[in-house]
Short mmCIF file of C-alpha atoms in Angstrom, two decimals:
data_model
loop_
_atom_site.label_atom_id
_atom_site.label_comp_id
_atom_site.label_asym_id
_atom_site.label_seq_id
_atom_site.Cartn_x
_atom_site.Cartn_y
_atom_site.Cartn_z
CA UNK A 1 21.32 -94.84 55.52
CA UNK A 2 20.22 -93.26 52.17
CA UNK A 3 19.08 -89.59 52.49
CA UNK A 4 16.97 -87.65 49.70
CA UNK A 5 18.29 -84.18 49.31
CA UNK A 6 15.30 -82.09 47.79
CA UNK A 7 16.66 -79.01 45.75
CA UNK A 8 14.06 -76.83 44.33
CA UNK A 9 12.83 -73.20 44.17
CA UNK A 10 10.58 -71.70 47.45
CA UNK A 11 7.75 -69.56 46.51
CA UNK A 12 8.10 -66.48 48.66
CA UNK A 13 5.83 -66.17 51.64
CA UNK A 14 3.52 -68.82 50.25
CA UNK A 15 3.11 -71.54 52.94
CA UNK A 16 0.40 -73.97 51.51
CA UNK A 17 1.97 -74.00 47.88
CA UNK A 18 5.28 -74.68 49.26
CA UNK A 19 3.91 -77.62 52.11
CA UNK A 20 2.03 -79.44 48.99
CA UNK A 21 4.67 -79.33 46.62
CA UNK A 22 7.28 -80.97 49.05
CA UNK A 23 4.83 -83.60 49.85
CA UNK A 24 4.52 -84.16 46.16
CA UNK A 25 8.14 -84.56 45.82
CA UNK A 26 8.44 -86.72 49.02
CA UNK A 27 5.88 -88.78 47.92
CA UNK A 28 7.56 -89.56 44.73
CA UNK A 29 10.88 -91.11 46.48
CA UNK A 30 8.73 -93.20 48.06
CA UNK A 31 10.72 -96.51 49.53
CA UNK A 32 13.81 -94.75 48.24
CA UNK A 33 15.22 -93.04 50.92
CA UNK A 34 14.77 -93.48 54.70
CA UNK A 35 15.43 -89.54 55.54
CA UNK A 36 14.33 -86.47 53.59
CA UNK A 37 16.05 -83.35 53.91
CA UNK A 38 14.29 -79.82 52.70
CA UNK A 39 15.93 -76.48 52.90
CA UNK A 40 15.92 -74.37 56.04
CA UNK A 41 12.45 -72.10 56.05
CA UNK A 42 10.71 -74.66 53.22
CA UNK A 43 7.27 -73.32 53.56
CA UNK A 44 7.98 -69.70 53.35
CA UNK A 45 11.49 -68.67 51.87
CA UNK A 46 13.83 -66.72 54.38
CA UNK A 47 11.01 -64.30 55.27
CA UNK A 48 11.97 -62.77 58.31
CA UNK A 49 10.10 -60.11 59.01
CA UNK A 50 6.84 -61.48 58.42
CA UNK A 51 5.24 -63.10 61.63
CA UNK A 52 2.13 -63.61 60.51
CA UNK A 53 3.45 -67.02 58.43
CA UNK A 54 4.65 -68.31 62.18
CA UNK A 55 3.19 -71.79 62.86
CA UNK A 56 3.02 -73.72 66.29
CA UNK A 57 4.70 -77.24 66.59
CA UNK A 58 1.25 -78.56 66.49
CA UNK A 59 0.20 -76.41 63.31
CA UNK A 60 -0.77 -77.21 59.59
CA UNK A 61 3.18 -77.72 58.65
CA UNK A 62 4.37 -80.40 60.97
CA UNK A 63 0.73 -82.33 61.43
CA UNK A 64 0.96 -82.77 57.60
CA UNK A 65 4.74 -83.69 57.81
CA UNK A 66 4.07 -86.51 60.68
CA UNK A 67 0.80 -87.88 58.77
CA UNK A 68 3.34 -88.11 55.33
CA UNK A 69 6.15 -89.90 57.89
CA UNK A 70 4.14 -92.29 59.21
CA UNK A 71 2.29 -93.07 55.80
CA UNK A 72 5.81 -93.55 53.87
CA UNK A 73 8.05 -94.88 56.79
CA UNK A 74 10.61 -91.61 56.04
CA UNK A 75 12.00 -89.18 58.24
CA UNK A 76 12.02 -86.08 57.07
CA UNK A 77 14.21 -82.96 58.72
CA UNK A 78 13.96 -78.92 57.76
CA UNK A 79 13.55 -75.75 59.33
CA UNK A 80 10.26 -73.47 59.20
CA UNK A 81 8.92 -70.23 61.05
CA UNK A 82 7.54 -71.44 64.77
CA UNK A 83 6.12 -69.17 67.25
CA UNK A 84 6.36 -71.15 70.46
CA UNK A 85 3.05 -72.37 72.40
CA UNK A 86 4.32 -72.06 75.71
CA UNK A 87 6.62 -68.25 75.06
CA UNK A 88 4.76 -66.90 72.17
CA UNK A 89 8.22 -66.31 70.87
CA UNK A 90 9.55 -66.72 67.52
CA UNK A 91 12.46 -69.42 66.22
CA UNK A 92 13.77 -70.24 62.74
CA UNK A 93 13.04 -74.16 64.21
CA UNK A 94 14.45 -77.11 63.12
CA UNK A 95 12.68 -80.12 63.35
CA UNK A 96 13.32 -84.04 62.77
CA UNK A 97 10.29 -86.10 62.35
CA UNK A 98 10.08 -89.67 62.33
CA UNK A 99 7.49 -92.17 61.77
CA UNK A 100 5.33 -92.73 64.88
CA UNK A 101 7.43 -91.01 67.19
CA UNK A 102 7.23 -87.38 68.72
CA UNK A 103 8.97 -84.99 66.23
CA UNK A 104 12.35 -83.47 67.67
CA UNK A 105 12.65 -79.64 67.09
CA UNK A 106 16.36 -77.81 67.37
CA UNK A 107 16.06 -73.86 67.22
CA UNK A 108 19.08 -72.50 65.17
CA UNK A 109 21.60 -70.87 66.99
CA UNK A 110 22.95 -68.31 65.60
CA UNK A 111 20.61 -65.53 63.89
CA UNK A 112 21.39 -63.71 60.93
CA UNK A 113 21.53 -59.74 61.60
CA UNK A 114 22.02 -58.51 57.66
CA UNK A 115 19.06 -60.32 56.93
CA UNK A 116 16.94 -59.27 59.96
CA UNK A 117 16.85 -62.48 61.53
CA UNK A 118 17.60 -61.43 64.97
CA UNK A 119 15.08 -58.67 64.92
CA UNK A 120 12.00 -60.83 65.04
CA UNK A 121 13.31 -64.37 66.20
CA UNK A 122 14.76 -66.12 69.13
CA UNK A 123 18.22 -67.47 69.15
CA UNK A 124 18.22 -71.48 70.13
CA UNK A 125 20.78 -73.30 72.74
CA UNK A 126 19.84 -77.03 71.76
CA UNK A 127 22.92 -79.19 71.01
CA UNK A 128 20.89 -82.16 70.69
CA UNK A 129 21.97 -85.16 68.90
CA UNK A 130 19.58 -87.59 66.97
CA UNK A 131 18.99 -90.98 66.90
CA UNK A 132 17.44 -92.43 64.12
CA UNK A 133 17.73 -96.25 63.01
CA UNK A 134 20.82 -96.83 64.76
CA UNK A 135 22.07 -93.23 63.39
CA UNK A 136 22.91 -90.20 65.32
CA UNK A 137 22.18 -86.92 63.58
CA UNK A 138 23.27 -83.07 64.49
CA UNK A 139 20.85 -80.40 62.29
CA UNK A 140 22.49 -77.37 61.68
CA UNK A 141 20.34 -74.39 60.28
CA UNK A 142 22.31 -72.29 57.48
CA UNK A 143 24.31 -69.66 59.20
CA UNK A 144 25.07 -71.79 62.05
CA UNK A 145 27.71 -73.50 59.30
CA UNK A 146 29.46 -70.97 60.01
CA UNK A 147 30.18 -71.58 64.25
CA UNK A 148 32.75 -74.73 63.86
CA UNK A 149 32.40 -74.58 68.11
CA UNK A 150 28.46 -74.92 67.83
CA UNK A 151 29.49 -78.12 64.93
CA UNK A 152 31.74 -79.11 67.26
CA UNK A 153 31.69 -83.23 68.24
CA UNK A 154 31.93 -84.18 71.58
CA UNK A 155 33.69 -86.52 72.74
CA UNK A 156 31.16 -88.55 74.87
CA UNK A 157 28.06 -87.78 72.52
CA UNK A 158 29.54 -88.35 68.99
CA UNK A 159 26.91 -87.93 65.73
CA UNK A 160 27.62 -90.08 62.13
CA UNK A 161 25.60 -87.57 60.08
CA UNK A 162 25.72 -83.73 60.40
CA UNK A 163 22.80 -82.27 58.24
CA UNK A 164 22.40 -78.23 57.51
CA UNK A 165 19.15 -77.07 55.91
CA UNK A 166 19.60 -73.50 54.30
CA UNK A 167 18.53 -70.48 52.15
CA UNK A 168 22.19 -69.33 51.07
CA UNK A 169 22.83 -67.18 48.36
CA UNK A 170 24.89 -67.45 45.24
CA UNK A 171 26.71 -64.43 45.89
CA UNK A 172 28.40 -66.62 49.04
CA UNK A 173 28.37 -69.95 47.36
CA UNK A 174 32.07 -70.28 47.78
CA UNK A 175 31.82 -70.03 51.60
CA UNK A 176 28.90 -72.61 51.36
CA UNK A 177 31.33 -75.25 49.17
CA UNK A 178 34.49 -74.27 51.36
CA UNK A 179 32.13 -74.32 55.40
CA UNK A 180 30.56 -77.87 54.35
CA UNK A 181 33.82 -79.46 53.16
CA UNK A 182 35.43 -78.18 56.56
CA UNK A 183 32.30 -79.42 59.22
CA UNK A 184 32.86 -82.32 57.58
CA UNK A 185 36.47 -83.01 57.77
CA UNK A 186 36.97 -81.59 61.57
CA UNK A 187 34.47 -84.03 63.09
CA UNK A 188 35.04 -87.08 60.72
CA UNK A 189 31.76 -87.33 59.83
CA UNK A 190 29.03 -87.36 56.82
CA UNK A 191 27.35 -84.52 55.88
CA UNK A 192 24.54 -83.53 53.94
CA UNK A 193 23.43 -80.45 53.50
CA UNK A 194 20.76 -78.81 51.29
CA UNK A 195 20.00 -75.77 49.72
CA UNK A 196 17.42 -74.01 47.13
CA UNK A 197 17.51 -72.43 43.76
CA UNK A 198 15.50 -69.52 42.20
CA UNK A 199 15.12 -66.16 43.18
CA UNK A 200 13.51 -64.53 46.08
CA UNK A 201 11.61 -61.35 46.93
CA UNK A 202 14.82 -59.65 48.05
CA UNK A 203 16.48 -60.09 44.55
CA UNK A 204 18.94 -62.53 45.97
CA UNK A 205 19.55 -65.59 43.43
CA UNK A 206 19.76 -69.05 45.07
CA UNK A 207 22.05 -71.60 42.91
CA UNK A 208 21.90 -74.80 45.37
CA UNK A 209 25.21 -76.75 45.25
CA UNK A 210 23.50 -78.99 47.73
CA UNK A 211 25.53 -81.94 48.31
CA UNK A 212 26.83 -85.20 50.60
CA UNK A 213 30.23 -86.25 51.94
CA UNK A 214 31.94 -89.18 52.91
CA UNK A 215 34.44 -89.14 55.94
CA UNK A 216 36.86 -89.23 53.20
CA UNK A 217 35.23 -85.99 51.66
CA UNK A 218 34.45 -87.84 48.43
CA UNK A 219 30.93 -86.33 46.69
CA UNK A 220 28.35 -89.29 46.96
CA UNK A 221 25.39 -87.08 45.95
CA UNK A 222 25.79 -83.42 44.25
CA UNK A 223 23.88 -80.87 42.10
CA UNK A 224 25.28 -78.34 39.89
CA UNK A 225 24.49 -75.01 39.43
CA UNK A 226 20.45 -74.34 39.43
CA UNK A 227 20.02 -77.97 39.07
CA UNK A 228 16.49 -78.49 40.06
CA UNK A 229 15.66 -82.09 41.67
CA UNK A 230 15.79 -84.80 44.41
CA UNK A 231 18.82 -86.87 44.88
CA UNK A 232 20.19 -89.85 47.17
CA UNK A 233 22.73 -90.42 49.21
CA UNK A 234 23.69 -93.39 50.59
CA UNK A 235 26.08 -93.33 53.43
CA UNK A 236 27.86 -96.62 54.79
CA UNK A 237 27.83 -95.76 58.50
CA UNK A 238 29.78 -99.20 59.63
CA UNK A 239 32.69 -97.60 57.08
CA UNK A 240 32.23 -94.07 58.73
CA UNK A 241 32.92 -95.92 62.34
CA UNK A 242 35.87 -98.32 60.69
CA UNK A 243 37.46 -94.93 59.68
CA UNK A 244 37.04 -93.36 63.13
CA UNK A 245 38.39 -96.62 64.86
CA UNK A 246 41.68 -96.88 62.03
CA UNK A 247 42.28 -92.77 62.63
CA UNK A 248 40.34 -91.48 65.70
CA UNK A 249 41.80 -87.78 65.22
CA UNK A 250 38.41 -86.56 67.62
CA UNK A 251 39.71 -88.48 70.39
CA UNK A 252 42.18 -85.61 70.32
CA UNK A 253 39.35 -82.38 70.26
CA UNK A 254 40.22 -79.68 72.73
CA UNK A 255 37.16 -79.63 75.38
CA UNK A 256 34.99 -76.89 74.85
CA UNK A 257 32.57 -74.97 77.05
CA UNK A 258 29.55 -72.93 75.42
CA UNK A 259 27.98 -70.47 77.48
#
């Protein structure tokens, strides 16, 4: 399964600029990758208290998403502003779109208060894992790193691949390297997570460090600091499951309960 992480800067608040400039850069991996994975909020930055950028699931953002999927045979995954048709209610929502098949959307969890977050969006309750060309995926949406519970595998729905989308600062960076390394390591899985660079309108600086994990936390795609680009990972899923089979540590996972 190769992945493309795409780490570049988000103009603030402007969600046309942003939508054709990540189909530009999708378009140029091209046969390359069979996922793409943008940062959370792509279209817009982490605006948060601006409603008016909210989209519906069947707006400008994912119609042009599906139409570049199905084109390109990629899946690409992300987060953007949704107001939902049915509630009228806002969600930071994830969403994994493959080609020729109906988009899945995951709402993040938990929303973040210093930042405003919870002020004009909806928390999410969707655990839901992914399948994808034999591959099951969990998308977590920046601050839910943080939750190891909400991470957490089970033990009768495992995932191979756990990807987090985010806007995260470089004043926290070291939480970022030290949060991905640990998701990682307690569920024996891949990760891939990406994040953006540049500054935004709250004079926060973004430095990336996006990067992918093997189950043996080795670095099989990275960026350094401000590194501007798209990169691949390629992730051996048969040696992910040999791993699991030689040293099945989740097999011992306490049983959780989330209400």
């Amino acid at each position: 399964m190769k992945i493309a992480l795409l780490q570049y800067p988000v103009l603030w608040a402007d969600r046309d600029e942003n939508l054709r400039l990540t189909c530009e850069r999708i378009r140029a991996i091209a046969g390359q990758a069979q996922l793409a994975l943008l940062p959370e909020m792509f279209t817009t930055g982490f605006c948060t208290d601006q409603p008016e950028l909210a989209e519906t699931t069947n707006g400008e953002t994912v119609s042009t998403l599906q139409k570049l999927a199905d084109e390109f045979r990629i899946a690409i995954a992300g987060s953007f502003i949704c107001k939902d048709d049915a509630t009228g209610k806002l969600y930071n929502r994830g969403f994994f779109i493959k080609p020729f098949e109906t988009p899945d959307f995951i709402d993040k969890k938990h929303l973040y208060a210093h930042g405003g977050e919870d002020r004009f969006f909806t928390a999410g309750n969707n655990r839901s894992v992914i399948e994808y060309l034999g591959v099951k995926f969990r998308l977590l949406i920046c601050y839910d790193l943080r939750f190891p519970v909400w991470a957490r595998q089970e033990k009768d729905n495992l995932y191979d691949i756990l990807l987090v989308c985010a806007n995260w600062p470089q004043v926290r960076i070291k939480y970022w390297d030290a949060l991905i390394a640990a998701r990682a390591t307690e569920n024996q899985c891949y990760i891939c997570a990406t994040n953006i660079i540049g500054e935004d309108n709250q004079q926060l600086h973004y430095n990336g460090h996006s990067i992918a994990y093997d189950s043996y936390l080795n670095p099989i795609a990275q960026f350094e600091d401000d590194e501007e680009g798209t990169k691949i990972a390629d992730f051996d899923i048969e040696r992910l499951h040999h791993f699991r089979s030689v040293l099945p540590l989740w097999k011992d996972a306490d049983d959780i309960v989330i209400k």
